[in-house]
Amino acid sequence: MPRHSGASGVALSTLVALAFCTSVSPRAAEKQDAQDFTQIERGRYLTTAADCAACHTMPDQKQPFAGGRPIETPFGVIVAPNITPDRETGIGTWTDDEFDAALRQGKRPDGSRLYPAMPYPAYTKMSREDVQDIRAYLATIAPVHNQVEPNQLPFPFSVRAAMMAWDALYFQEGEFRPDATKSATWNRGAYLVQGPGHCASCHTPKTVLGGDKTEQAFQGGVIQGWFAPDLTNDKATGLGSWSAEDIVAYLGTGHNASTAATGLMAEVVERSTSKMTKADLEAIAAYLKDQPAAGHTATAVQATDPLMVAGGAIYHDVCSACHAIDGTGVPHLIPSLAASPSVHSTDPTTLVRVTLSGARSVATDQEPTAPAMPAFAWQFNDEQIAAVLTYVRNSWGSAAPAVTAHDVETKRVELKTRGEH
Ligand code: HEC
Ligand code: HEC
Ligand code: HEC
């Protein structure tokens, strides 16, 4: 749960605290320092859970939170701003209220609106205390002078005022309210998933304007060329056959017995979930295991279909060496294509990408060696990749829509424009 300690009502920034200390007795000052220290530690943890670095730190990790990273949106690229305490190019002169308004209302100090590439639609669920803890931590980061021009969108999206209409359509402001009929663990999980963890920003499908399709919450969405799968308890496409322990292992280490995290989720695990406490991961799992199944249905492509026959041959020749003839892989090392819900997703975006470009899974402190999947773009044409993926999606008792050569061609073109092959 968010903190309840009475002392937390005094949310003083480090700066104010320092000024304050000069006029109080040494003992009171010591107490104040200790309180600031725990606030900063809480803030550091929340900054990690909220993964602020995902967007505000460049991939080379130099100059934390100094911004400059381009964030892909359906309308074009927005560059994440500098949120270090630099007074000219960062947020050093912002008040606590201004910081709170940016995170929980999507408003800038001049009253204009932020683009939802900044996940304020999720952060609005956070408590003011948690947001001020994050601020207290960020105030301890080295200020970096780095001027960023965030808005590089083409007209008409370049018009910030349009975001008022977006907010009216899609933004629901308001702090998380615990559900009294559920356990404290469930509520902690709900808070982390809906608020700081902003899991919906990738896992909930979006409208053409990039708003959440809330009636399909957590049923899977395309994001930056990956598909973030269904997190509901659907047995085929979601987490229905995962235990709570499977979820905890995946979020804590990047893999479990049946699958491994790739791409964007590998980054989320490395930077964020692998650094969360076991209790918090268990809370997330308890909440996710309580989500109703999406109820996706699919008819299996027949084993006699030419696509399945061609795909089966490629699978036996090339893929079975690692993923095994019966698709079960090697527990904890090579994903079970038979059991991985990601393989049976409604949308094959991630599978096509991984098969074309290869993938390396997560390396975490606990498990430093990441197993890798080779790239096959050079070896197979679009029809062959479509065939082998249709085969893995419809074998070993599973059913999922066929992958088409067109799906693969589109992905190849997209990967070229991203500078990957
Ligand atoms: C998914 C990417 C993403 C994540 C995660 C993210 N941000 Fe942002 N943030 C952005 C982008 C992009 C903007 C600029 C939006 C715009 O120009 O309207 C922004 C804007 C901001 C601003 C306004 C700065 C300014 O100068 O206008 C603040 C403050 C901020 N973010 C703080 C945070 C904090 C703190 C966290 C973690 C709790 C966080 N952000 C997480 C992408 C992100
Ligand atoms: C930046 C986008 C992004 C965010 C934020 C994100 N995810 Fe993911 N997630 C993905 C993608 C993409 C995949 C697919 C990775 C793969 O197939 O290896 C994924 C996969 C997963 C899986 C494995 C599902 C499966 O069927 O294999 C779980 C569980 C998961 N995410 C949970 C979460 C939770 C919980 C959060 C919030 C704390 C979260 N994710 C936040 C993008 C994201
Ligand atoms: C050298 C061993 C190896 C070979 C050969 C191999 N793979 Fe993989 N594959 C892996 C590993 C390791 C991963 C996990 C990588 C990751 O998660 O980043 C993986 C991941 C995958 C995934 C993603 C699974 C998930 O749960 O997200 C798919 C789909 C896949 N492989 C399909 C194939 C196909 C199709 C072939 C044959 C054309 C093939 N693989 C050949 C090792 C291999």
CSV table of C-alpha atoms in Angstrom, one decimal, residues 45-321:
chain,number,residue,atom,x,y,z
A,45,TYR,CA,12.5,2.9,-5.3
A,46,LEU,CA,9.4,4.5,-6.8
A,47,THR,CA,11.5,6.1,-9.6
A,48,THR,CA,12.7,2.6,-10.5
A,49,ALA,CA,9.2,1.1,-10.2
A,50,ALA,CA,7.8,3.9,-12.4
A,51,ASP,CA,10.8,3.4,-14.8
A,52,CYS,CA,11.3,7.2,-15.3
A,53,ALA,CA,14.7,6.3,-16.8
A,54,ALA,CA,13.1,4.3,-19.6
A,55,CYS,CA,12.4,7.6,-21.4
A,56,HIS,CA,14.3,10.3,-19.6
A,57,THR,CA,17.7,8.6,-19.7
A,58,MET,CA,19.6,8.0,-23.0
A,59,PRO,CA,20.3,4.3,-23.7
A,60,ASP,CA,24.0,4.8,-23.0
A,61,GLN,CA,23.1,5.5,-19.4
A,62,LYS,CA,25.4,8.5,-19.2
A,63,GLN,CA,23.8,11.6,-17.6
A,64,PRO,CA,20.8,10.0,-15.9
A,65,PHE,CA,17.5,11.8,-16.4
A,66,ALA,CA,19.0,14.5,-18.7
A,67,GLY,CA,16.5,13.7,-21.5
A,68,GLY,CA,17.0,13.6,-25.2
A,69,ARG,CA,15.7,10.2,-25.9
A,70,PRO,CA,13.3,10.1,-28.8
A,71,ILE,CA,10.0,8.4,-27.9
A,72,GLU,CA,8.0,6.9,-30.7
A,73,THR,CA,4.3,7.7,-30.7
A,74,PRO,CA,1.6,6.9,-33.3
A,75,PHE,CA,1.8,10.6,-34.5
A,76,GLY,CA,5.6,11.0,-34.6
A,77,VAL,CA,8.5,11.4,-32.3
A,78,ILE,CA,8.5,13.3,-29.0
A,79,VAL,CA,11.8,13.8,-27.3
A,80,ALA,CA,11.8,13.2,-23.5
A,81,PRO,CA,12.8,16.4,-21.6
A,82,ASN,CA,15.6,16.9,-19.1
A,83,ILE,CA,14.3,16.2,-15.6
A,84,THR,CA,17.5,16.8,-13.7
A,85,PRO,CA,17.6,19.7,-11.2
A,86,ASP,CA,19.4,22.0,-13.7
A,87,ARG,CA,17.8,25.4,-13.2
A,88,GLU,CA,17.9,26.4,-16.9
A,89,THR,CA,17.3,23.3,-18.9
A,90,GLY,CA,15.9,20.9,-16.3
A,91,ILE,CA,13.2,21.2,-13.6
A,92,GLY,CA,15.4,22.8,-10.9
A,93,THR,CA,13.1,25.8,-10.5
A,94,TRP,CA,9.8,23.9,-10.4
A,95,THR,CA,7.7,23.9,-7.3
A,96,ASP,CA,6.3,20.8,-5.6
A,97,ASP,CA,2.9,21.7,-7.0
A,98,GLU,CA,4.2,22.1,-10.5
A,99,PHE,CA,5.9,18.7,-10.3
A,100,ASP,CA,2.7,17.1,-9.0
A,101,ALA,CA,0.6,18.7,-11.8
A,102,ALA,CA,3.0,17.3,-14.5
A,103,LEU,CA,2.8,13.8,-13.1
A,104,ARG,CA,-0.8,13.5,-12.0
A,105,GLN,CA,-2.6,16.0,-14.4
A,106,GLY,CA,-0.4,16.1,-17.5
A,107,LYS,CA,0.0,19.9,-17.1
A,108,ARG,CA,3.1,22.0,-17.5
A,109,PRO,CA,3.8,25.0,-15.3
A,110,ASP,CA,2.5,27.4,-18.0
A,111,GLY,CA,-0.8,25.5,-18.0
A,112,SER,CA,-0.3,23.8,-21.4
A,113,ARG,CA,-0.8,20.1,-21.7
A,114,LEU,CA,1.8,17.3,-21.9
A,115,TYR,CA,1.5,14.7,-24.6
A,116,PRO,CA,0.5,11.3,-23.2
A,117,ALA,CA,3.9,9.8,-24.4
A,118,MET,CA,4.6,10.8,-20.8
A,119,PRO,CA,2.4,8.2,-18.9
A,120,TYR,CA,0.5,10.7,-16.7
A,121,PRO,CA,-2.7,8.8,-17.5
A,122,ALA,CA,-1.2,6.1,-15.2
A,123,TYR,CA,0.8,8.2,-12.8
A,124,THR,CA,-2.4,10.1,-11.9
A,125,LYS,CA,-3.2,7.0,-9.8
A,126,MET,CA,-0.2,7.7,-7.6
A,127,SER,CA,-0.6,9.4,-4.2
A,128,ARG,CA,0.8,12.9,-3.9
A,129,GLU,CA,3.2,11.6,-1.2
A,130,ASP,CA,4.7,9.0,-3.6
A,131,VAL,CA,5.1,11.7,-6.3
A,132,GLN,CA,6.8,14.0,-3.8
A,133,ASP,CA,9.2,11.2,-2.8
A,134,ILE,CA,10.1,10.8,-6.5
A,135,ARG,CA,10.8,14.5,-6.6
A,136,ALA,CA,12.9,14.4,-3.5
A,137,TYR,CA,15.0,11.6,-5.1
A,138,LEU,CA,15.3,13.5,-8.4
A,139,ALA,CA,16.5,16.6,-6.5
A,140,THR,CA,19.6,14.6,-5.5
A,141,ILE,CA,20.6,13.7,-9.1
A,142,ALA,CA,23.5,15.7,-10.6
A,143,PRO,CA,22.1,18.7,-12.6
A,144,VAL,CA,22.9,18.4,-16.3
A,145,HIS,CA,22.8,21.3,-18.6
A,146,ASN,CA,21.0,19.8,-21.7
A,147,GLN,CA,18.5,21.8,-23.7
A,148,VAL,CA,15.9,19.5,-25.2
A,149,GLU,CA,13.2,20.5,-27.7
A,150,PRO,CA,10.6,17.9,-26.9
A,151,ASN,CA,7.9,18.5,-29.5
A,152,GLN,CA,9.0,17.4,-33.0
A,153,LEU,CA,5.6,16.3,-34.1
A,154,PRO,CA,4.3,17.2,-37.6
A,155,PHE,CA,1.3,19.6,-37.9
A,156,PRO,CA,-1.5,19.3,-36.6
A,157,PHE,CA,-0.2,17.2,-33.8
A,158,SER,CA,2.4,19.8,-33.1
A,159,VAL,CA,-0.4,21.9,-31.6
A,160,ARG,CA,-0.3,21.3,-27.9
A,161,ALA,CA,-3.8,22.8,-27.4
A,162,ALA,CA,-5.1,19.7,-29.2
A,163,MET,CA,-4.1,17.7,-26.2
A,164,MET,CA,-6.9,19.4,-24.2
A,165,ALA,CA,-9.3,17.5,-26.5
A,166,TRP,CA,-7.3,14.3,-26.0
A,167,ASP,CA,-7.5,14.7,-22.2
A,168,ALA,CA,-11.2,15.3,-22.4
A,169,LEU,CA,-11.7,12.1,-24.4
A,170,TYR,CA,-9.2,9.7,-22.7
A,171,PHE,CA,-7.8,11.1,-19.5
A,172,GLN,CA,-9.4,10.1,-16.2
A,173,GLU,CA,-7.7,12.1,-13.5
A,174,GLY,CA,-7.7,10.6,-10.0
A,175,GLU,CA,-5.8,8.8,-7.4
A,176,PHE,CA,-6.1,5.0,-6.9
A,177,ARG,CA,-8.9,4.1,-4.5
A,178,PRO,CA,-8.4,0.8,-2.8
A,179,ASP,CA,-11.1,-1.9,-3.2
A,180,ALA,CA,-12.2,-2.8,0.4
A,181,THR,CA,-13.5,-6.2,-0.7
A,182,LYS,CA,-9.9,-7.2,-1.8
A,183,SER,CA,-6.8,-8.0,0.3
A,184,ALA,CA,-4.1,-5.5,1.0
A,185,THR,CA,-1.8,-7.5,-1.3
A,186,TRP,CA,-4.2,-7.3,-4.2
A,187,ASN,CA,-4.6,-3.6,-3.6
A,188,ARG,CA,-0.9,-3.0,-3.5
A,189,GLY,CA,-0.6,-5.0,-6.8
A,190,ALA,CA,-3.4,-2.9,-8.4
A,191,TYR,CA,-1.7,0.3,-7.3
A,192,LEU,CA,1.6,-0.8,-8.8
A,193,VAL,CA,0.2,-2.1,-12.1
A,194,GLN,CA,-2.2,0.8,-12.7
A,195,GLY,CA,-0.1,3.6,-11.2
A,196,PRO,CA,3.7,3.7,-11.2
A,197,GLY,CA,4.2,0.5,-13.2
A,198,HIS,CA,2.0,2.0,-16.1
A,199,CYS,CA,1.7,-1.6,-17.5
A,200,ALA,CA,-1.4,-0.5,-19.4
A,201,SER,CA,0.5,2.0,-21.5
A,202,CYS,CA,1.9,-1.0,-23.4
A,203,HIS,CA,-0.4,-3.9,-22.6
A,204,THR,CA,-3.8,-2.2,-23.3
A,205,PRO,CA,-4.8,-1.8,-26.9
A,206,LYS,CA,-5.1,1.8,-28.2
A,207,THR,CA,-7.6,3.7,-30.3
A,208,VAL,CA,-6.4,5.4,-33.5
A,209,LEU,CA,-5.8,8.5,-31.3
A,210,GLY,CA,-3.6,6.5,-28.9
A,211,GLY,CA,-6.1,6.4,-26.1
A,212,ASP,CA,-6.7,3.3,-24.0
A,213,LYS,CA,-9.5,1.0,-25.2
A,214,THR,CA,-10.4,0.6,-21.5
A,215,GLU,CA,-13.1,-2.0,-22.2
A,216,GLN,CA,-10.2,-4.3,-23.4
A,217,ALA,CA,-7.8,-3.4,-20.5
A,218,PHE,CA,-4.6,-5.5,-20.5
A,219,GLN,CA,-5.7,-7.6,-23.5
A,220,GLY,CA,-2.5,-6.8,-25.5
A,221,GLY,CA,-1.3,-3.9,-27.7
A,222,VAL,CA,1.2,-3.0,-30.3
A,223,ILE,CA,3.9,-0.7,-29.1
A,224,GLN,CA,7.0,0.6,-30.9
A,225,GLY,CA,7.0,-2.4,-33.3
A,226,TRP,CA,6.5,-5.0,-30.5
A,227,PHE,CA,3.3,-6.7,-29.3
A,228,ALA,CA,2.8,-6.5,-25.6
A,229,PRO,CA,0.7,-9.6,-24.9
A,230,ASP,CA,-2.6,-10.2,-23.2
A,231,LEU,CA,-2.0,-10.1,-19.4
A,232,THR,CA,-5.5,-11.4,-18.5
A,233,ASN,CA,-6.2,-15.0,-17.5
A,234,ASP,CA,-6.9,-16.2,-21.0
A,235,LYS,CA,-5.5,-19.7,-21.2
A,236,ALA,CA,-4.3,-19.5,-24.8
A,237,THR,CA,-3.1,-15.8,-25.3
A,238,GLY,CA,-2.7,-14.7,-21.7
A,239,LEU,CA,-1.5,-15.7,-18.3
A,240,GLY,CA,-4.3,-18.3,-17.6
A,241,SER,CA,-1.9,-21.2,-17.3
A,242,TRP,CA,0.8,-19.3,-15.4
A,243,SER,CA,1.0,-19.6,-11.6
A,244,ALA,CA,1.6,-16.5,-9.5
A,245,GLU,CA,5.2,-17.9,-9.0
A,246,ASP,CA,5.6,-17.9,-12.8
A,247,ILE,CA,4.7,-14.2,-13.0
A,248,VAL,CA,7.1,-13.4,-10.1
A,249,ALA,CA,9.9,-15.3,-11.7
A,250,TYR,CA,9.4,-13.6,-15.1
A,251,LEU,CA,9.2,-10.1,-13.7
A,252,GLY,CA,12.1,-10.7,-11.3
A,253,THR,CA,14.6,-12.5,-13.7
A,254,GLY,CA,13.2,-12.0,-17.2
A,255,HIS,CA,12.2,-15.7,-17.6
A,256,ASN,CA,10.4,-18.6,-16.1
A,257,ALA,CA,10.1,-22.3,-17.1
A,258,SER,CA,8.2,-21.5,-20.3
A,259,THR,CA,9.3,-18.2,-21.7
A,260,ALA,CA,11.8,-15.3,-21.7
A,261,ALA,CA,11.3,-11.6,-22.0
A,262,THR,CA,12.6,-9.9,-25.2
A,263,GLY,CA,12.8,-6.4,-26.6
A,264,LEU,CA,10.9,-3.7,-24.7
A,265,MET,CA,9.9,-6.1,-21.9
A,266,ALA,CA,13.5,-7.2,-21.4
A,267,GLU,CA,14.3,-3.5,-20.8
A,268,VAL,CA,11.4,-3.1,-18.4
A,269,VAL,CA,12.6,-6.1,-16.4
A,270,GLU,CA,16.2,-5.0,-16.4
A,271,ARG,CA,15.6,-1.4,-15.4
A,272,SER,CA,12.5,-1.8,-13.3
A,273,THR,CA,10.7,-5.0,-12.2
A,274,SER,CA,13.9,-7.0,-11.4
A,275,LYS,CA,14.7,-4.2,-8.9
A,276,MET,CA,11.4,-4.5,-7.1
A,277,THR,CA,10.9,-6.3,-3.9
A,278,LYS,CA,9.6,-9.9,-3.9
A,279,ALA,CA,6.6,-8.7,-1.9
A,280,ASP,CA,5.7,-6.1,-4.6
A,281,LEU,CA,6.1,-8.7,-7.4
A,282,GLU,CA,3.9,-11.1,-5.5
A,283,ALA,CA,1.3,-8.3,-5.1
A,284,ILE,CA,1.4,-7.7,-8.9
A,285,ALA,CA,1.0,-11.4,-9.5
A,286,ALA,CA,-2.0,-11.6,-7.1
A,287,TYR,CA,-3.7,-8.7,-8.9
A,288,LEU,CA,-3.0,-10.1,-12.5
A,289,LYS,CA,-4.2,-13.6,-11.5
A,290,ASP,CA,-7.5,-12.0,-10.6
A,291,GLN,CA,-8.2,-10.4,-14.0
A,292,PRO,CA,-11.0,-12.1,-16.0
A,293,ALA,CA,-9.9,-13.9,-19.1
A,294,ALA,CA,-10.1,-12.0,-22.4
A,295,GLY,CA,-11.8,-14.9,-24.0
A,296,HIS,CA,-9.9,-14.9,-27.3
A,297,THR,CA,-10.9,-17.8,-29.6
A,298,ALA,CA,-9.2,-19.1,-32.7
A,299,THR,CA,-9.7,-22.0,-35.1
A,300,ALA,CA,-6.6,-24.2,-35.7
A,301,VAL,CA,-5.1,-24.1,-39.1
A,302,GLN,CA,-5.4,-27.8,-40.4
A,303,ALA,CA,-2.2,-29.9,-40.3
A,304,THR,CA,-2.8,-30.7,-44.0
A,305,ASP,CA,-2.7,-27.0,-45.0
A,306,PRO,CA,0.3,-26.4,-47.3
A,307,LEU,CA,1.5,-23.7,-45.0
A,308,MET,CA,1.6,-26.1,-42.1
A,309,VAL,CA,3.4,-28.8,-44.2
A,310,ALA,CA,6.1,-26.4,-45.4
A,311,GLY,CA,6.3,-24.8,-41.9
A,312,GLY,CA,6.7,-28.2,-40.2
A,313,ALA,CA,9.6,-29.1,-42.5
A,314,ILE,CA,11.5,-25.9,-41.6
A,315,TYR,CA,10.7,-26.4,-38.0
A,316,HIS,CA,12.2,-29.9,-37.9
A,317,ASP,CA,15.3,-28.9,-39.8
A,318,VAL,CA,16.2,-25.7,-38.1
A,319,CYS,CA,14.2,-24.7,-35.0
A,320,SER,CA,13.8,-28.1,-33.3
A,321,ALA,CA,17.5,-28.2,-32.4
